[in-house]
Amino acid sequence: MSLQFRVLGPIEATVDGRPLPISSGRQRSLLAALLVDANRVVTARDLARRVWDDEIPASARETLHSYVARLRRTLGPWGSAVRTQADGYLIEVAAGALDLDRFTAGVRAARVADNDDPTAVSGLLGAALAEWRGDALADVRSGALRREFVPALHEQRLAATELRLDAELRLGRYQDVIAELAELTAKHPLREQLWAHRMLALYRAGRQAEALACYQAVRVLLADELGIDPGHQLQRLHQAILTDGAGIRPLAEHGTAAAVRLPRNDLPGDVPDFAGRAEDLKRLFEVAPTHAGTAVVIAAIDGMAGVGKTTLAVHVAHQLAEHYPDGQLFLDLRGHTPQHEPIEPAAALSTLLRALGVPADRIPADLAERAALWRAELADRRALLVLDNASSTNQVRPLLPGSPTCVVLITSRRRLADLDTTETLSLDVLAEPDALALFTSVVGAKRVGAEPDATSDVLRLCGYLPLAIRIAAARLRTRPAWPVRALAERLGDETRDSDELAIGDRSVTAAIALSHHRLDGRQQHLFALLGQHPGISFDRYQAAALGGIGVAAAEQLLDELLDVHLLQEPSPGRYRCHDLVRHYARTRTTAAESITRDAVTRLLDQYRHLARRLDAHLNPNTRFVPAELGAPGPAPAITDADSAIRWCETELANLMAAVDHAAAHGWRTHAWQLASALHWFFKRHGHTDLWIRCLTVGVAATETDTDRADLLRQLGEAHYIGGDDPRCLLLSTEALTLYRRTGDTWGEGAALINIGNIHFQAGDFIKAIDHYREAIAVREAAGSLRGIGTPLTSICYAYQKLGRFTQSLEYGRRALDVFRQTGDRRGEGMVLNNIAELYLKVARDPQQTLNHGHQALAIDREVHDRRNEACALDTVGMGYRLLGDLDTALDYLHRSLALAMDIGNCVFEENIRANVLDTYLLATKADSLGRVLRPIHEADR
């Protein structure tokens, strides 16, 4: 026993031909509302709207539940086909059990049938149209259902009828269709295609005068009803009948089905949930005119796999279709199709010509002759052509029409840079709001609204790629019990072997694999190695290091990968892989483990070399000399502090990733050396949280006491800047012990300075001075003049805090001499600021404060020391406050606070905030006093 449903006429449910009793009007509406979306969830809200025709009662949900229960009882043993879902209901219908499904399947089969076999086309469409028993949903009283679904269903029926009649005409059955066409043109008088069929049938049946009379009738009708003339197709057919054109003569006169210029629409269906692309749509509509121009319009749309190229092209084609009435053709060129090679231009032209009705025996074998015939056939047609999935310019060029009345939309994963186009679009992934709109249209607003954070995570893990979003959303839609968070967790679990972004025959991995398959060996090799890059973006030098090749060769391969959209170029000279592409490259690489490890070693060697050059230009006490640092391979030039800082700012995220990757995968020496070499960049430029994280990884990677001591001391300094004094003291004390054990006097002095800073911060200035003096003694004993400048400066500052002007100024000047003798500009700026603070806080001398403060500020900016710059801005601001210039003071203090917050300098930020607040209070009091005194002064005058 089988359950069958019918909607193409009165609603019916039958079991082995026996109808089930569905007498209630609401019940028929409910069943129809479910069947028009068979095997898909219909939300309770939509179901209620369809059943009650937008006049939904307050008790709709409860009543709907009652109607569903009654429908299940009516269906008897098959009642379980109506299933309750989290946000609605679904009716399960077996394949072939619904007349609508059988009709659409028959039409689909007819459209893909061989155009040279009209018998097959006629048979398929005849069987499909036989499913109709009258108007769709004929006995359903719901206006909402009839408005939303019936017009579209009747349009599909009429389009199928037109196709069947076209096949009948090509079979020579003119007399058989004349009466039917007379009835159809009377029922659908504005349908020009039916009039064209009727005129052609009459003419071929030897009734030329009646065919011409038909044309006059439709011409008058269109003029009276719409104020327009017949379209190009009817006009050309009319002229051909008048002149007895060979192309439309009956079969008996030329022995084969002649090419009849009847419009053809091969476009796939437009997606109902098209989202975003507003700017791209605007550009395409601007270049695809609705009237003839002077040259054929060609728009090429390229982008990575799954970015929505075909979806966009088809959507645009549907919007433009009415302006190109002589045909809308679609051809998949199979540039990236599983188990298929790209279609050869000659075969593509054969398909296109047959689509226009050109018989096979008229299509020449020679490619050039086929292309010429194709251009001739389109010479006076307003036609739209979508060439989808192109592999190359060579494949596309012979298929291009020459007529300015045509528009061509081309999609390709490859940039067709050598094709003369009117417009070229390189699609990026969706903007987040558009990605959210697409996801919501599939999953439903209720589920998305309940978990906005999880939804954002899903979109991010899909890389905002339309194909990935559609697949993820479809998986969620078919699993109503899943929360959105469950999907996000599965997508984020890198240990899962299964492809979470796959459903049915759609898979992100498969789509990317097709692009990868088209690469040559050199391209595949570099692509695989780029996937091993621990960071996000890279330049040509890093690609060269990974590939073990020259920079020029790397640049060429990068451009080739960019052209096929396996790479992106977010800024000139910077490349990256989309997250899903990078995951594919990492997990599907065919390179041997030894090859990939050698590649990553070369990259880490390059980073270590460049980090050492960075340290050589920023660290006044560096152990590295730039001239002695030979590069391990091609590397960008770092010749001074400016270029060093620019390089580090650009690569900072990569450098952090490199430290983490090196430590986790067996490059421990690279990990701690990279972390140590970045110390002075962080010390000058902030990013305290990153600094601490970087050094923490570095400490864990060290293997000797000497190396560990350096990293511990640097980490202690980072914690001090970050405001964690106890942690700094613990780390610095441990470092001091290791330095003394290994006999490293320089490191011992540095650890003593760190410990002195902790006591200074705690307000124990005498104890701090003791540690600073001990550091001086250790370094003087080692003969290091350069090493005593910093502790001398610290003593200057400590005496300033104690209010001992003479001693503070003495140590400050001694430190200034040391820095100037050793050429340490950063130290010079630092001590100048200390001396400025001394004149500010002890001597209360604004002029000397500003004199030394401005000198310090100029040097800090010269050497790009943002930490000391924040201090100098604060000092200068307070100098202006002491001078009474509160507006200027607030300007400097605000800049100081902004910089301190940006670099994460907790030590200074709190003090600067207090200075800003105090200065505001002073300014407010001064302003209030001025308002009180101003009337008194005016009265005195």
PDB file of C-alpha atoms in Angstrom, residues 96-260:
ATOM      1  CA  GLY A  96       7.548  10.047  -6.580  1.00  0.00           C
ATOM      2  CA  ALA A  97       4.580  10.182  -4.193  1.00  0.00           C
ATOM      3  CA  LEU A  98       3.711  13.846  -4.887  1.00  0.00           C
ATOM      4  CA  ASP A  99       2.429  14.992  -8.282  1.00  0.00           C
ATOM      5  CA  LEU A 100       4.327  18.290  -7.992  1.00  0.00           C
ATOM      6  CA  ASP A 101       7.605  16.393  -7.585  1.00  0.00           C
ATOM      7  CA  ARG A 102       6.816  14.188 -10.586  1.00  0.00           C
ATOM      8  CA  PHE A 103       5.969  17.237 -12.691  1.00  0.00           C
ATOM      9  CA  THR A 104       9.160  19.149 -11.813  1.00  0.00           C
ATOM     10  CA  ALA A 105      11.308  16.032 -12.310  1.00  0.00           C
ATOM     11  CA  GLY A 106       9.807  15.506 -15.782  1.00  0.00           C
ATOM     12  CA  VAL A 107      10.411  19.123 -16.780  1.00  0.00           C
ATOM     13  CA  ARG A 108      13.968  18.941 -15.478  1.00  0.00           C
ATOM     14  CA  ALA A 109      14.614  15.775 -17.473  1.00  0.00           C
ATOM     15  CA  ALA A 110      13.204  17.385 -20.612  1.00  0.00           C
ATOM     16  CA  ARG A 111      15.414  20.436 -20.244  1.00  0.00           C
ATOM     17  CA  VAL A 112      18.574  18.330 -20.090  1.00  0.00           C
ATOM     18  CA  ALA A 113      17.461  15.947 -22.840  1.00  0.00           C
ATOM     19  CA  ASP A 114      19.247  16.012 -26.204  1.00  0.00           C
ATOM     20  CA  ASN A 115      18.008  19.029 -28.134  1.00  0.00           C
ATOM     21  CA  ASP A 116      18.187  16.992 -31.342  1.00  0.00           C
ATOM     22  CA  ASP A 117      15.634  14.514 -29.980  1.00  0.00           C
ATOM     23  CA  PRO A 118      12.301  16.394 -29.874  1.00  0.00           C
ATOM     24  CA  THR A 119      10.452  13.067 -29.539  1.00  0.00           C
ATOM     25  CA  ALA A 120      12.027  12.490 -26.122  1.00  0.00           C
ATOM     26  CA  VAL A 121      11.399  16.086 -25.079  1.00  0.00           C
ATOM     27  CA  SER A 122       7.756  15.902 -26.145  1.00  0.00           C
ATOM     28  CA  GLY A 123       7.217  12.614 -24.350  1.00  0.00           C
ATOM     29  CA  LEU A 124       8.785  13.763 -21.092  1.00  0.00           C
ATOM     30  CA  LEU A 125       6.857  17.025 -21.048  1.00  0.00           C
ATOM     31  CA  GLY A 126       3.592  15.364 -22.057  1.00  0.00           C
ATOM     32  CA  ALA A 127       3.896  12.984 -19.105  1.00  0.00           C
ATOM     33  CA  ALA A 128       4.834  15.821 -16.757  1.00  0.00           C
ATOM     34  CA  LEU A 129       1.905  18.013 -17.830  1.00  0.00           C
ATOM     35  CA  ALA A 130      -0.480  15.079 -17.466  1.00  0.00           C
ATOM     36  CA  GLU A 131       0.000  15.427 -13.704  1.00  0.00           C
ATOM     37  CA  TRP A 132      -2.153  18.558 -13.807  1.00  0.00           C
ATOM     38  CA  ARG A 133      -5.897  18.067 -13.137  1.00  0.00           C
ATOM     39  CA  GLY A 134      -6.911  21.734 -13.194  1.00  0.00           C
ATOM     40  CA  ASP A 135      -5.704  24.777 -11.276  1.00  0.00           C
ATOM     41  CA  ALA A 136      -3.151  24.097  -8.559  1.00  0.00           C
ATOM     42  CA  LEU A 137      -4.639  23.969  -5.016  1.00  0.00           C
ATOM     43  CA  ALA A 138      -8.040  24.315  -6.673  1.00  0.00           C
ATOM     44  CA  ASP A 139     -10.132  23.609  -3.562  1.00  0.00           C
ATOM     45  CA  VAL A 140      -7.870  25.381  -1.041  1.00  0.00           C
ATOM     46  CA  ARG A 141      -9.470  28.552   0.259  1.00  0.00           C
ATOM     47  CA  SER A 142      -6.351  30.058   1.847  1.00  0.00           C
ATOM     48  CA  GLY A 143      -5.562  33.314   0.049  1.00  0.00           C
ATOM     49  CA  ALA A 144      -2.006  33.292   1.414  1.00  0.00           C
ATOM     50  CA  LEU A 145      -1.279  29.917  -0.167  1.00  0.00           C
ATOM     51  CA  ARG A 146      -2.881  30.884  -3.452  1.00  0.00           C
ATOM     52  CA  ARG A 147      -0.924  34.157  -3.589  1.00  0.00           C
ATOM     53  CA  GLU A 148       2.442  32.645  -2.675  1.00  0.00           C
ATOM     54  CA  PHE A 149       2.454  29.389  -4.619  1.00  0.00           C
ATOM     55  CA  VAL A 150      -0.230  29.167  -7.298  1.00  0.00           C
ATOM     56  CA  PRO A 151       1.109  31.875  -9.669  1.00  0.00           C
ATOM     57  CA  ALA A 152       4.572  30.305  -9.682  1.00  0.00           C
ATOM     58  CA  LEU A 153       3.163  26.812 -10.230  1.00  0.00           C
ATOM     59  CA  HIS A 154       1.029  28.003 -13.130  1.00  0.00           C
ATOM     60  CA  GLU A 155       4.020  29.800 -14.647  1.00  0.00           C
ATOM     61  CA  GLN A 156       5.984  26.533 -14.515  1.00  0.00           C
ATOM     62  CA  ARG A 157       3.068  24.737 -16.168  1.00  0.00           C
ATOM     63  CA  LEU A 158       2.835  27.313 -18.939  1.00  0.00           C
ATOM     64  CA  ALA A 159       6.619  27.298 -19.538  1.00  0.00           C
ATOM     65  CA  ALA A 160       6.541  23.495 -19.804  1.00  0.00           C
ATOM     66  CA  THR A 161       3.642  23.748 -22.236  1.00  0.00           C
ATOM     67  CA  GLU A 162       5.621  26.143 -24.413  1.00  0.00           C
ATOM     68  CA  LEU A 163       8.568  23.751 -24.434  1.00  0.00           C
ATOM     69  CA  ARG A 164       6.315  20.830 -25.373  1.00  0.00           C
ATOM     70  CA  LEU A 165       4.749  22.817 -28.211  1.00  0.00           C
ATOM     71  CA  ASP A 166       8.221  23.739 -29.463  1.00  0.00           C
ATOM     72  CA  ALA A 167       9.072  20.030 -29.603  1.00  0.00           C
ATOM     73  CA  GLU A 168       5.786  19.278 -31.394  1.00  0.00           C
ATOM     74  CA  LEU A 169       6.566  21.913 -34.023  1.00  0.00           C
ATOM     75  CA  ARG A 170      10.014  20.455 -34.572  1.00  0.00           C
ATOM     76  CA  LEU A 171       8.353  17.063 -35.078  1.00  0.00           C
ATOM     77  CA  GLY A 172       6.138  18.526 -37.799  1.00  0.00           C
ATOM     78  CA  ARG A 173       2.838  18.137 -35.892  1.00  0.00           C
ATOM     79  CA  TYR A 174       1.494  21.526 -36.981  1.00  0.00           C
ATOM     80  CA  GLN A 175      -2.132  20.592 -37.467  1.00  0.00           C
ATOM     81  CA  ASP A 176      -2.222  18.860 -34.087  1.00  0.00           C
ATOM     82  CA  VAL A 177      -1.330  21.968 -32.092  1.00  0.00           C
ATOM     83  CA  ILE A 178      -3.158  24.774 -33.922  1.00  0.00           C
ATOM     84  CA  ALA A 179      -6.409  24.414 -31.961  1.00  0.00           C
ATOM     85  CA  GLU A 180      -4.550  24.130 -28.646  1.00  0.00           C
ATOM     86  CA  LEU A 181      -2.538  27.254 -29.445  1.00  0.00           C
ATOM     87  CA  ALA A 182      -5.683  29.200 -30.347  1.00  0.00           C
ATOM     88  CA  GLU A 183      -7.104  28.314 -26.920  1.00  0.00           C
ATOM     89  CA  LEU A 184      -3.869  29.191 -25.122  1.00  0.00           C
ATOM     90  CA  THR A 185      -3.432  32.579 -26.826  1.00  0.00           C
ATOM     91  CA  ALA A 186      -7.016  33.427 -25.911  1.00  0.00           C
ATOM     92  CA  LYS A 187      -6.369  32.475 -22.295  1.00  0.00           C
ATOM     93  CA  HIS A 188      -2.915  34.122 -22.142  1.00  0.00           C
ATOM     94  CA  PRO A 189      -3.096  36.944 -24.703  1.00  0.00           C
ATOM     95  CA  LEU A 190       0.065  38.731 -23.555  1.00  0.00           C
ATOM     96  CA  ARG A 191       2.268  35.609 -23.859  1.00  0.00           C
ATOM     97  CA  GLU A 192       4.293  36.372 -27.016  1.00  0.00           C
ATOM     98  CA  GLN A 193       5.903  32.935 -27.094  1.00  0.00           C
ATOM     99  CA  LEU A 194       2.511  31.302 -27.572  1.00  0.00           C
ATOM    100  CA  TRP A 195       1.687  33.701 -30.400  1.00  0.00           C
ATOM    101  CA  ALA A 196       5.025  32.835 -32.049  1.00  0.00           C
ATOM    102  CA  HIS A 197       4.218  29.120 -31.835  1.00  0.00           C
ATOM    103  CA  ARG A 198       0.725  29.731 -33.230  1.00  0.00           C
ATOM    104  CA  MET A 199       2.005  31.830 -36.157  1.00  0.00           C
ATOM    105  CA  LEU A 200       4.664  29.243 -37.008  1.00  0.00           C
ATOM    106  CA  ALA A 201       2.180  26.335 -36.802  1.00  0.00           C
ATOM    107  CA  LEU A 202      -0.285  28.122 -39.118  1.00  0.00           C
ATOM    108  CA  TYR A 203       2.429  29.050 -41.593  1.00  0.00           C
ATOM    109  CA  ARG A 204       3.867  25.534 -41.738  1.00  0.00           C
ATOM    110  CA  ALA A 205       0.361  24.140 -42.129  1.00  0.00           C
ATOM    111  CA  GLY A 206       0.041  26.227 -45.307  1.00  0.00           C
ATOM    112  CA  ARG A 207      -2.132  28.935 -43.715  1.00  0.00           C
ATOM    113  CA  GLN A 208       0.142  31.930 -44.328  1.00  0.00           C
ATOM    114  CA  ALA A 209      -2.668  34.519 -44.347  1.00  0.00           C
ATOM    115  CA  GLU A 210      -3.956  33.334 -40.953  1.00  0.00           C
ATOM    116  CA  ALA A 211      -0.421  33.436 -39.569  1.00  0.00           C
ATOM    117  CA  LEU A 212      -0.079  37.078 -40.694  1.00  0.00           C
ATOM    118  CA  ALA A 213      -3.531  37.856 -39.256  1.00  0.00           C
ATOM    119  CA  CYS A 214      -2.338  36.474 -35.907  1.00  0.00           C
ATOM    120  CA  TYR A 215       0.528  38.920 -35.955  1.00  0.00           C
ATOM    121  CA  GLN A 216      -1.812  41.864 -36.629  1.00  0.00           C
ATOM    122  CA  ALA A 217      -4.083  40.694 -33.799  1.00  0.00           C
ATOM    123  CA  VAL A 218      -1.308  40.501 -31.248  1.00  0.00           C
ATOM    124  CA  ARG A 219       0.177  43.808 -32.455  1.00  0.00           C
ATOM    125  CA  VAL A 220      -3.137  45.608 -31.868  1.00  0.00           C
ATOM    126  CA  LEU A 221      -3.628  43.828 -28.543  1.00  0.00           C
ATOM    127  CA  LEU A 222      -0.221  44.851 -27.204  1.00  0.00           C
ATOM    128  CA  ALA A 223      -0.682  48.426 -28.402  1.00  0.00           C
ATOM    129  CA  ASP A 224      -4.111  48.720 -26.770  1.00  0.00           C
ATOM    130  CA  GLU A 225      -3.241  46.961 -23.532  1.00  0.00           C
ATOM    131  CA  LEU A 226       0.346  48.013 -22.918  1.00  0.00           C
ATOM    132  CA  GLY A 227       1.157  50.679 -25.512  1.00  0.00           C
ATOM    133  CA  ILE A 228       4.083  48.648 -26.900  1.00  0.00           C
ATOM    134  CA  ASP A 229       5.011  46.893 -30.142  1.00  0.00           C
ATOM    135  CA  PRO A 230       5.606  43.139 -30.412  1.00  0.00           C
ATOM    136  CA  GLY A 231       9.065  41.983 -29.374  1.00  0.00           C
ATOM    137  CA  HIS A 232      12.012  41.259 -31.647  1.00  0.00           C
ATOM    138  CA  GLN A 233      11.146  37.579 -31.939  1.00  0.00           C
ATOM    139  CA  LEU A 234       7.627  38.173 -33.217  1.00  0.00           C
ATOM    140  CA  GLN A 235       8.762  40.943 -35.537  1.00  0.00           C
ATOM    141  CA  ARG A 236      11.449  38.726 -37.085  1.00  0.00           C
ATOM    142  CA  LEU A 237       9.030  35.812 -37.422  1.00  0.00           C
ATOM    143  CA  HIS A 238       6.479  38.119 -39.066  1.00  0.00           C
ATOM    144  CA  GLN A 239       9.083  39.316 -41.569  1.00  0.00           C
ATOM    145  CA  ALA A 240      10.150  35.731 -42.296  1.00  0.00           C
ATOM    146  CA  ILE A 241       6.534  34.720 -43.014  1.00  0.00           C
ATOM    147  CA  LEU A 242       6.084  37.721 -45.303  1.00  0.00           C
ATOM    148  CA  THR A 243       9.222  36.811 -47.293  1.00  0.00           C
ATOM    149  CA  ASP A 244       8.722  33.035 -47.101  1.00  0.00           C
ATOM    150  CA  GLY A 245      12.065  32.686 -45.266  1.00  0.00           C
ATOM    151  CA  ALA A 246      13.885  29.393 -45.652  1.00  0.00           C
ATOM    152  CA  GLY A 247      14.528  29.085 -41.950  1.00  0.00           C
ATOM    153  CA  ILE A 248      10.844  28.600 -41.115  1.00  0.00           C
ATOM    154  CA  ARG A 249       9.577  26.490 -44.021  1.00  0.00           C
ATOM    155  CA  PRO A 250       7.767  23.236 -43.296  1.00  0.00           C
ATOM    156  CA  LEU A 251       9.827  20.066 -42.817  1.00  0.00           C
ATOM    157  CA  ALA A 252       8.721  18.609 -46.143  1.00  0.00           C
ATOM    158  CA  GLU A 253      10.561  21.365 -48.023  1.00  0.00           C
ATOM    159  CA  HIS A 254      14.009  20.857 -46.513  1.00  0.00           C
ATOM    160  CA  GLY A 255      13.900  17.439 -44.877  1.00  0.00           C
ATOM    161  CA  THR A 256      15.032  18.311 -41.355  1.00  0.00           C
ATOM    162  CA  ALA A 257      14.007  20.337 -38.365  1.00  0.00           C
ATOM    163  CA  ALA A 258      15.093  23.845 -39.297  1.00  0.00           C
ATOM    164  CA  ALA A 259      16.627  26.321 -36.898  1.00  0.00           C
ATOM    165  CA  VAL A 260      13.708  28.373 -35.627  1.00  0.00           C
TER     166      VAL A 260
END
